[in-house]
Short mmCIF file of C-alpha atoms and ligand atoms in Angstrom, two decimals:
data_model
loop_
_atom_site.label_atom_id
_atom_site.label_comp_id
_atom_site.label_asym_id
_atom_site.label_seq_id
_atom_site.Cartn_x
_atom_site.Cartn_y
_atom_site.Cartn_z
CA MET F 1 7.60 8.06 8.52
CA GLU F 2 4.54 8.48 6.28
CA LYS F 3 5.18 7.75 2.60
CA ILE F 4 3.78 10.09 -0.04
CA GLY F 5 3.64 10.55 -3.80
CA LEU F 6 4.75 13.91 -5.14
CA TYR F 7 3.39 15.46 -8.33
CA VAL F 8 5.03 18.44 -10.05
CA HIS F 9 3.10 20.15 -12.85
CA ILE F 10 4.87 21.73 -15.84
CA PRO F 11 2.16 23.69 -17.67
CA PHE F 12 3.87 24.20 -21.02
CA CYS F 13 3.41 22.45 -24.36
CA HIS F 14 4.82 23.14 -27.78
CA SER F 15 1.23 23.64 -28.97
CA LYS F 16 -2.18 22.55 -27.71
CA CYS F 17 -3.66 19.30 -29.02
CA ALA F 18 -7.21 19.65 -30.30
CA TYR F 19 -8.75 17.44 -27.59
CA CYS F 20 -6.79 18.46 -24.52
CA ASP F 21 -8.01 20.59 -21.62
CA PHE F 22 -5.12 19.88 -19.27
CA SER F 23 -3.69 22.98 -17.70
CA SER F 24 -0.96 24.03 -20.13
CA TYR F 25 0.13 26.94 -22.27
CA ALA F 26 1.47 26.67 -25.83
CA ILE F 27 5.00 28.06 -26.03
CA GLY F 28 5.94 27.01 -29.59
CA ASN F 29 9.54 27.01 -30.81
CA THR F 30 10.34 30.52 -29.69
CA GLN F 31 10.21 29.68 -26.02
CA ASN F 32 9.32 32.46 -23.68
CA GLU F 33 12.30 31.89 -21.42
CA ASN F 34 11.34 34.56 -18.90
CA ALA F 35 7.92 33.00 -18.31
CA ILE F 36 9.53 29.59 -17.82
CA ILE F 37 12.18 30.90 -15.43
CA ARG F 38 9.50 32.71 -13.40
CA TYR F 39 7.38 29.56 -13.18
CA ILE F 40 10.29 27.31 -12.16
CA GLN F 41 11.29 29.79 -9.46
CA ALA F 42 7.69 29.78 -8.19
CA LEU F 43 7.76 25.97 -8.05
CA LEU F 44 10.95 26.02 -5.99
CA ASN F 45 9.41 28.61 -3.67
CA GLU F 46 6.28 26.50 -3.34
CA MET F 47 8.42 23.55 -2.24
CA ASP F 48 9.92 25.76 0.45
CA LEU F 49 6.43 26.70 1.65
CA TYR F 50 5.90 22.99 2.41
CA GLU F 51 9.19 22.68 4.30
CA GLU F 52 7.51 21.61 7.54
CA THR F 53 5.13 19.12 5.91
CA LEU F 54 7.89 17.59 3.86
CA ARG F 55 10.13 17.15 6.90
CA ASP F 56 7.84 14.42 8.26
CA VAL F 57 7.26 12.34 5.13
CA GLU F 58 9.21 10.16 2.74
CA VAL F 59 8.82 10.73 -1.00
CA GLU F 60 8.28 7.31 -2.56
CA THR F 61 7.31 8.45 -6.03
CA LEU F 62 7.78 11.64 -8.03
CA PHE F 63 5.77 12.32 -11.16
CA ILE F 64 6.73 15.32 -13.29
CA GLY F 65 3.69 15.78 -15.49
CA GLY F 66 2.02 18.31 -17.65
CA GLY F 67 1.67 19.73 -20.07
CA THR F 68 4.90 18.56 -21.58
CA PRO F 69 7.77 18.70 -19.09
CA THR F 70 10.22 17.74 -21.85
CA CYS F 71 9.45 20.86 -23.90
CA ILE F 72 11.46 23.09 -21.55
CA ASP F 73 15.23 23.03 -21.07
CA GLY F 74 16.43 19.93 -19.18
CA LYS F 75 18.34 22.08 -16.70
CA TYR F 76 15.04 23.23 -15.15
CA ILE F 77 13.90 19.66 -14.52
CA HIS F 78 17.30 18.94 -13.01
CA GLU F 79 16.97 21.97 -10.76
CA ILE F 80 13.50 20.93 -9.57
CA ILE F 81 14.60 17.40 -8.67
CA ALA F 82 17.82 18.59 -7.01
CA HIS F 83 15.81 21.03 -4.87
CA LEU F 84 13.35 18.30 -3.91
CA LYS F 85 16.11 15.92 -2.98
CA LYS F 86 17.64 18.60 -0.77
CA SER F 87 14.41 19.51 0.96
CA THR F 88 12.70 16.11 1.41
CA HIS F 89 13.39 12.60 2.58
CA PHE F 90 13.62 11.28 -0.95
CA SER F 91 13.58 7.49 -1.03
CA LYS F 92 16.67 5.98 -2.68
CA THR F 93 14.35 3.60 -4.51
CA ALA F 94 11.83 6.26 -5.55
CA GLU F 95 10.08 5.89 -8.88
CA VAL F 96 10.78 9.14 -10.74
CA THR F 97 8.68 9.65 -13.89
CA ILE F 98 8.67 12.39 -16.51
CA GLU F 99 5.92 12.86 -19.10
CA SER F 100 7.10 13.58 -22.59
CA ASN F 101 5.96 14.29 -26.07
CA PRO F 102 7.76 12.76 -29.09
CA GLY F 103 10.07 15.22 -30.79
CA THR F 104 10.81 17.20 -27.63
CA ILE F 105 13.60 14.99 -26.30
CA THR F 106 17.26 15.65 -27.04
CA ASN F 107 20.41 13.88 -25.83
CA GLU F 108 21.31 16.94 -23.80
CA LYS F 109 17.93 16.82 -22.04
CA LEU F 110 18.32 13.07 -21.47
CA ASP F 111 21.66 13.72 -19.74
CA HIS F 112 19.96 16.14 -17.38
CA TYR F 113 17.08 13.73 -16.68
CA LEU F 114 19.32 10.76 -15.97
CA SER F 115 21.77 12.63 -13.79
CA ALA F 116 18.82 14.03 -11.81
CA GLY F 117 17.57 10.49 -11.15
CA ILE F 118 14.64 10.09 -13.54
CA ASN F 119 14.10 6.36 -14.01
CA ARG F 120 10.73 6.19 -15.80
CA PHE F 121 9.47 7.89 -18.95
CA SER F 122 5.91 8.28 -20.16
CA VAL F 123 5.66 9.04 -23.88
CA GLY F 124 2.47 10.12 -25.64
CA LEU F 125 2.03 8.25 -28.91
CA GLN F 126 -1.82 8.09 -29.14
CA THR F 127 -1.85 6.24 -32.49
CA THR F 128 0.57 5.11 -35.20
CA ASP F 129 -1.62 6.62 -37.95
CA ASN F 130 -0.06 9.88 -39.16
CA ASN F 131 -3.33 11.23 -40.56
CA LEU F 132 -5.08 10.66 -37.25
CA LEU F 133 -2.16 12.19 -35.37
CA SER F 134 -2.39 15.33 -37.43
CA SER F 135 -6.20 15.45 -37.20
CA ILE F 136 -6.02 15.58 -33.39
CA GLY F 137 -3.31 18.24 -33.45
CA ARG F 138 -0.30 16.23 -32.34
CA ILE F 139 3.07 17.84 -33.11
CA HIS F 140 4.72 14.58 -34.18
CA ASP F 141 4.35 11.72 -36.63
CA PHE F 142 4.93 8.05 -35.90
CA ASN F 143 8.62 8.08 -36.99
CA THR F 144 9.34 10.93 -34.59
CA PHE F 145 7.83 8.83 -31.81
CA VAL F 146 10.12 5.90 -32.69
CA THR F 147 13.19 8.18 -32.69
CA SER F 148 12.30 9.59 -29.27
CA TYR F 149 11.43 6.16 -27.88
CA ARG F 150 14.77 4.69 -29.05
CA ALA F 151 16.70 7.66 -27.66
CA ILE F 152 15.12 7.04 -24.23
CA ARG F 153 15.90 3.31 -24.41
CA ASP F 154 19.45 3.91 -25.64
CA ALA F 155 20.00 6.24 -22.69
CA GLY F 156 19.43 3.18 -20.49
CA ILE F 157 15.86 3.72 -19.27
CA LYS F 158 14.31 0.36 -18.38
CA ASN F 159 10.81 1.54 -17.53
CA ILE F 160 8.85 3.26 -20.33
CA ASN F 161 5.12 3.91 -20.53
CA VAL F 162 3.42 4.76 -23.80
CA ASP F 163 0.02 6.51 -23.89
CA ILE F 164 -2.41 5.56 -26.61
CA MET F 165 -5.96 6.74 -27.30
CA PHE F 166 -8.97 5.01 -28.74
CA GLY F 167 -12.39 6.14 -29.88
CA LEU F 168 -10.85 8.87 -32.02
CA PRO F 169 -13.02 10.24 -34.86
CA GLY F 170 -12.10 8.28 -37.99
CA GLN F 171 -10.16 5.62 -36.07
CA THR F 172 -10.86 2.06 -37.24
CA LEU F 173 -10.36 -1.28 -35.53
CA GLU F 174 -7.71 -2.02 -38.12
CA ASN F 175 -5.86 1.12 -37.18
CA LEU F 176 -6.07 0.19 -33.50
CA HIS F 177 -4.68 -3.29 -34.22
CA HIS F 178 -1.80 -1.70 -36.12
CA THR F 179 -1.07 0.66 -33.23
CA LEU F 180 -1.13 -2.18 -30.70
CA ASN F 181 1.00 -4.57 -32.76
CA THR F 182 3.57 -1.92 -33.59
CA LEU F 183 3.77 -0.94 -29.96
CA ILE F 184 4.09 -4.54 -28.77
CA ASP F 185 7.09 -4.94 -31.11
CA LEU F 186 8.75 -1.99 -29.38
CA SER F 187 8.02 -3.66 -26.03
CA PRO F 188 7.45 -0.80 -23.57
CA GLU F 189 7.02 -1.95 -19.96
CA HIS F 190 3.73 -0.11 -19.54
CA ILE F 191 0.87 1.03 -21.76
CA SER F 192 -1.94 3.45 -20.83
CA ALA F 193 -4.97 3.35 -23.11
CA TYR F 194 -7.44 6.22 -22.81
CA ALA F 195 -10.84 6.58 -24.42
CA LEU F 196 -11.02 10.00 -26.04
CA LYS F 197 -13.10 12.26 -23.87
CA LEU F 198 -14.49 15.32 -25.63
CA GLU F 199 -13.76 18.15 -23.24
CA GLU F 200 -15.92 21.24 -23.40
CA GLY F 201 -14.11 24.23 -24.87
CA THR F 202 -11.56 22.24 -26.86
CA PRO F 203 -11.40 22.59 -30.68
CA MET F 204 -12.52 18.96 -31.08
CA TYR F 205 -15.54 19.52 -28.85
CA GLU F 206 -16.56 22.51 -30.99
CA ALA F 207 -15.93 20.60 -34.24
CA GLU F 208 -18.14 17.75 -33.06
CA LYS F 209 -20.91 20.14 -32.06
CA LYS F 210 -20.81 21.66 -35.55
CA GLY F 211 -20.97 18.18 -37.10
CA LEU F 212 -17.49 18.55 -38.63
CA ILE F 213 -16.22 15.39 -36.94
CA HIS F 214 -18.04 12.33 -35.67
CA MET F 215 -17.29 10.29 -32.59
CA PRO F 216 -17.42 6.51 -33.03
CA ASP F 217 -20.62 4.93 -31.71
CA GLU F 218 -20.55 3.39 -28.25
CA ASP F 219 -20.43 -0.20 -29.55
CA LEU F 220 -17.32 0.46 -31.62
CA GLU F 221 -15.69 2.30 -28.74
CA ARG F 222 -16.35 -0.63 -26.37
CA THR F 223 -15.15 -3.13 -29.00
CA MET F 224 -11.93 -1.13 -29.25
CA TYR F 225 -11.51 -1.25 -25.49
CA HIS F 226 -12.09 -5.02 -25.35
CA THR F 227 -9.66 -5.45 -28.27
CA ILE F 228 -6.97 -3.58 -26.34
CA ILE F 229 -7.47 -5.80 -23.30
CA GLU F 230 -7.34 -9.02 -25.35
CA VAL F 231 -4.40 -8.12 -27.60
CA LEU F 232 -2.28 -6.80 -24.75
CA LYS F 233 -3.07 -9.79 -22.55
CA LYS F 234 -1.88 -12.19 -25.26
CA SER F 235 1.38 -10.24 -25.44
CA GLY F 236 2.21 -10.38 -21.74
CA TYR F 237 0.68 -7.12 -20.53
CA HIS F 238 -1.61 -7.58 -17.59
CA GLN F 239 -4.37 -5.09 -17.04
CA TYR F 240 -4.11 -3.79 -13.50
CA GLU F 241 -6.39 -0.76 -13.78
CA ILE F 242 -9.23 0.33 -16.08
CA SER F 243 -6.84 2.18 -18.44
CA ASN F 244 -3.49 0.68 -17.52
CA PHE F 245 -1.49 -2.37 -18.60
CA SER F 246 2.00 -3.46 -17.72
CA LYS F 247 4.53 -6.21 -17.72
CA LYS F 248 4.74 -7.81 -14.25
CA GLY F 249 6.45 -5.56 -11.75
CA PHE F 250 6.12 -2.40 -13.87
CA GLU F 251 2.79 -1.10 -12.55
CA SER F 252 2.97 2.67 -12.05
CA ARG F 253 3.83 3.09 -8.39
CA HIS F 254 2.85 6.75 -8.52
CA ASN F 255 -0.61 6.14 -9.91
CA LEU F 256 -1.12 3.35 -7.38
CA VAL F 257 -0.76 6.02 -4.67
CA TYR F 258 -3.89 7.70 -6.12
CA TRP F 259 -5.86 4.51 -6.69
CA LYS F 260 -5.09 3.23 -3.19
CA ASN F 261 -6.18 6.58 -1.81
CA LYS F 262 -2.84 7.26 -0.13
CA PRO F 263 -1.40 10.73 0.56
CA TYR F 264 0.05 12.85 -2.23
CA LEU F 265 1.22 16.41 -2.61
CA GLY F 266 0.85 18.28 -5.89
CA LEU F 267 3.04 21.28 -6.68
CA GLY F 268 2.52 23.77 -9.47
CA LEU F 269 -0.35 25.25 -11.43
CA ALA F 270 -3.69 23.46 -10.89
CA ALA F 271 -2.04 20.64 -8.93
CA HIS F 272 -4.18 18.61 -6.52
CA SER F 273 -3.18 17.24 -3.12
CA LYS F 274 -4.50 15.00 -0.41
CA MET F 275 -2.57 15.08 2.83
CA LYS F 276 -3.69 14.18 6.35
CA GLN F 277 -7.37 13.82 5.39
CA VAL F 278 -7.42 17.26 3.77
CA ARG F 279 -7.92 17.74 0.03
CA PHE F 280 -6.68 20.94 -1.59
CA SER F 281 -5.82 22.24 -5.03
CA ASN F 282 -3.85 25.09 -6.53
CA GLU F 283 -4.77 28.15 -8.55
CA THR F 284 -5.57 27.26 -12.16
CA ILE F 285 -4.73 30.69 -13.59
CA MET F 286 -1.03 31.30 -14.09
CA SER F 287 -0.97 34.99 -13.08
CA LYS F 288 -2.80 34.22 -9.82
CA TYR F 289 -0.59 31.22 -9.04
CA LEU F 290 2.57 33.29 -9.57
CA GLU F 291 1.23 36.29 -7.67
CA LYS F 292 0.37 34.25 -4.58
CA ILE F 293 3.71 32.47 -4.49
CA GLU F 294 5.64 35.68 -5.08
CA ASN F 295 3.80 37.22 -2.12
CA GLY F 296 4.87 34.27 0.03
CA ASP F 297 1.32 32.81 0.16
CA GLN F 298 0.11 29.26 -0.44
CA PRO F 299 -1.30 29.10 -3.99
CA THR F 300 -4.25 26.97 -2.93
CA ILE F 301 -7.81 27.85 -3.94
CA ASP F 302 -9.75 25.36 -1.90
CA GLN F 303 -9.29 23.13 1.05
CA VAL F 304 -11.75 20.50 2.20
CA ASP F 305 -11.58 18.27 5.26
CA ILE F 306 -12.40 14.72 4.26
CA SER F 307 -14.75 12.95 6.65
CA GLU F 308 -14.20 9.28 7.38
CA SER F 309 -17.27 8.30 5.33
CA GLU F 310 -16.11 10.36 2.33
CA ASP F 311 -12.68 8.81 2.60
CA LEU F 312 -14.21 5.34 2.65
CA PHE F 313 -16.32 6.15 -0.43
CA GLU F 314 -13.22 7.39 -2.27
CA THR F 315 -11.27 4.30 -1.26
CA ILE F 316 -14.09 2.18 -2.69
CA ILE F 317 -14.44 3.92 -6.06
CA LEU F 318 -10.70 4.32 -6.57
CA GLY F 319 -9.98 0.74 -5.47
CA LEU F 320 -12.61 -0.67 -7.79
CA ARG F 321 -10.66 0.80 -10.73
CA LEU F 322 -7.94 -1.73 -9.94
CA ASN F 323 -8.20 -5.22 -11.39
CA GLU F 324 -7.18 -6.71 -8.07
CA GLY F 325 -10.26 -4.94 -6.70
CA LEU F 326 -10.87 -3.85 -3.15
CA ASP F 327 -8.98 -5.65 -0.43
CA VAL F 328 -11.88 -6.15 1.96
CA HIS F 329 -9.71 -7.03 4.98
CA LEU F 330 -7.62 -3.89 4.46
CA ILE F 331 -10.76 -1.76 4.27
CA ASN F 332 -12.19 -3.37 7.39
CA GLU F 333 -8.96 -2.67 9.24
CA ARG F 334 -8.50 0.88 7.89
CA TYR F 335 -12.05 2.01 8.73
CA GLY F 336 -12.93 -0.35 11.59
CA ILE F 337 -15.98 -1.68 9.71
CA ASP F 338 -17.42 -4.88 8.30
CA PHE F 339 -17.47 -3.74 4.67
CA TYR F 340 -19.55 -6.61 3.28
CA SER F 341 -22.30 -6.48 5.85
CA GLU F 342 -22.51 -2.67 5.84
CA ASN F 343 -22.87 -2.61 2.05
CA GLU F 344 -24.74 -5.86 1.59
CA ALA F 345 -27.77 -4.48 -0.25
CA VAL F 346 -25.83 -2.49 -2.85
CA ILE F 347 -23.23 -5.23 -3.42
CA MET F 348 -25.90 -7.93 -3.89
CA LYS F 349 -27.75 -5.72 -6.39
CA LEU F 350 -24.55 -5.05 -8.36
CA LYS F 351 -23.68 -8.75 -8.23
CA ASP F 352 -27.11 -9.72 -9.58
CA GLN F 353 -26.61 -7.23 -12.42
CA GLY F 354 -23.29 -8.94 -13.24
CA LEU F 355 -21.32 -5.77 -12.49
CA VAL F 356 -19.16 -7.01 -9.60
CA GLN F 357 -17.73 -10.28 -8.40
CA MET F 358 -16.84 -11.03 -4.80
CA THR F 359 -14.70 -13.43 -2.82
CA ASP F 360 -14.05 -13.49 0.92
CA ASP F 361 -11.02 -11.26 0.31
CA ASN F 362 -11.88 -9.01 -2.64
CA LEU F 363 -14.61 -7.13 -4.44
CA LYS F 364 -13.92 -6.55 -8.14
CA LEU F 365 -15.61 -5.12 -11.20
CA THR F 366 -16.47 -7.61 -13.95
CA LEU F 367 -15.76 -6.62 -17.58
CA LYS F 368 -19.39 -5.48 -17.78
CA GLY F 369 -18.81 -3.58 -14.54
CA ILE F 370 -15.80 -1.84 -16.07
CA ASP F 371 -17.89 -0.81 -19.09
CA LEU F 372 -20.56 0.52 -16.72
CA SER F 373 -18.21 1.66 -13.97
CA ASN F 374 -19.98 4.99 -13.47
CA GLN F 375 -23.18 3.11 -12.67
CA VAL F 376 -21.31 1.09 -10.02
CA PHE F 377 -19.74 4.18 -8.48
CA LEU F 378 -23.13 5.92 -8.37
CA ALA F 379 -24.67 2.90 -6.64
CA PHE F 380 -22.12 3.23 -3.81
CA MET F 381 -22.61 6.99 -3.68
CA ASN F 382 -26.36 6.68 -3.29
CA ASP F 383 -26.09 3.87 -0.78
C1 SAM W 401 -1.82 15.24 -20.21
S1 SAM W 401 -0.95 14.34 -21.39
C2 SAM W 401 0.71 14.67 -20.94
C3 SAM W 401 1.73 13.97 -21.85
C4 SAM W 401 2.20 14.68 -23.08
N1 SAM W 401 1.95 16.08 -23.03
C5 SAM W 401 1.57 14.09 -24.30
O1 SAM W 401 0.49 14.56 -24.68
O2 SAM W 401 2.15 13.22 -24.91
C6 SAM W 401 -1.17 12.65 -20.87
C7 SAM W 401 -2.07 11.85 -21.74
O3 SAM W 401 -3.41 12.15 -21.48
C8 SAM W 401 -4.19 11.66 -22.55
N2 SAM W 401 -5.26 12.63 -22.79
C9 SAM W 401 -5.19 13.98 -22.76
N3 SAM W 401 -6.39 14.52 -23.03
C10 SAM W 401 -7.25 13.50 -23.23
C11 SAM W 401 -8.65 13.42 -23.54
N4 SAM W 401 -9.39 14.50 -23.73
N5 SAM W 401 -9.21 12.18 -23.66
C12 SAM W 401 -8.46 11.07 -23.46
N6 SAM W 401 -7.14 11.10 -23.18
C13 SAM W 401 -6.55 12.29 -23.06
C14 SAM W 401 -3.25 11.47 -23.75
O4 SAM W 401 -3.13 10.11 -24.04
C15 SAM W 401 -1.94 12.02 -23.24
O5 SAM W 401 -0.83 11.31 -23.73
S1 SF4 W 402 -2.08 16.08 -24.79
FE1 SF4 W 402 -0.09 16.55 -23.96
S2 SF4 W 402 0.98 17.72 -25.60
FE2 SF4 W 402 -1.18 17.71 -26.09
S3 SF4 W 402 -1.90 19.66 -25.21
FE3 SF4 W 402 -2.33 18.01 -23.71
S4 SF4 W 402 -0.59 18.06 -22.35
FE4 SF4 W 402 0.01 19.19 -24.22
#
């Protein structure tokens, strides 16, 4: 039976962070319960629409992301997972992750999560500096993060990821060192480190355009990235993807589904899927998503057949994000090609530029190649 990763999107947050353009609506403290109930019902209905597809596959990983899935009542998350377990072949050893925001986790919610089978938490810290946290619109301070983190640990969760960000306006190397060292003391199994991307339409994008905030220059941003790699490596975290670090054996199985270009189904607002060489994604506007589901229709807005050459290109650029690089034998087998000889010119050029390194078995990005990864991906695209 084919194995897939399942993604479920919860598009609600307490409030919107100043940099974020993920699909989510601010619901504040006075939660609009009716809107949440309507959305959860739509999600359950959407699962039923995939009854036939789900009959033939085994769910190896489930990622409940957002938004902030932990900002709604835990009973809804429980209901979603219970429904999935009833309607799919849900692997007994599945990795089941929930994304969370510090300050939104209670013991009652934890009870729901654990009894539903959640075994991995992802918590957004971003930085330990309270001034920076407030300047980017986070709802929590560092102490609130520690309280939430400890509550998750005390509940018995043995696999925690913490998200941090670098390249924030006003962030210093000293601040980054403090964030890393504090985090290492807490010893999460996994750390994701993202360079701040200014997304058009967000308050931070507008503030930067008006000259109210200043992004760090590229050199400082790259120094921060190299610092993260070095500091985490010394503390037992191996980098296995451009933005991801873990203790051995705690790599995110769900994200590996994406990076290895394997099949996944996304449910919920704006969710993306790739199943049986077809890529499709859902409505990004809540009213349209709900309307389609409530009429018994698929909430998809586009559907593209992926040709073999497109699939190969995606496998290359996704696989190069991984530190283990591309498994050349696997690619040769999967696509019936001789990868090295078919791409000799582009690979030699990238090698001469110091952007990739190759062995008989693997093709990998060098550190310079990671810094200039877009250039490498473009080279394969134009090949
Ligand atoms: C979509 S959020 C979901 C988790 C949770 N809502 C939270 O913020 O803690 C996942 C992570 O994406 C990262 N992120 C969101 N927007 C970003 C941006 N514009 N640039 C870089 N990282 C970003 C943050 O590190 C965040 O923790
Ligand atoms: S970063 Fe997380 S909490 Fe902030 S708006 Fe985005 S999804 Fe919501």
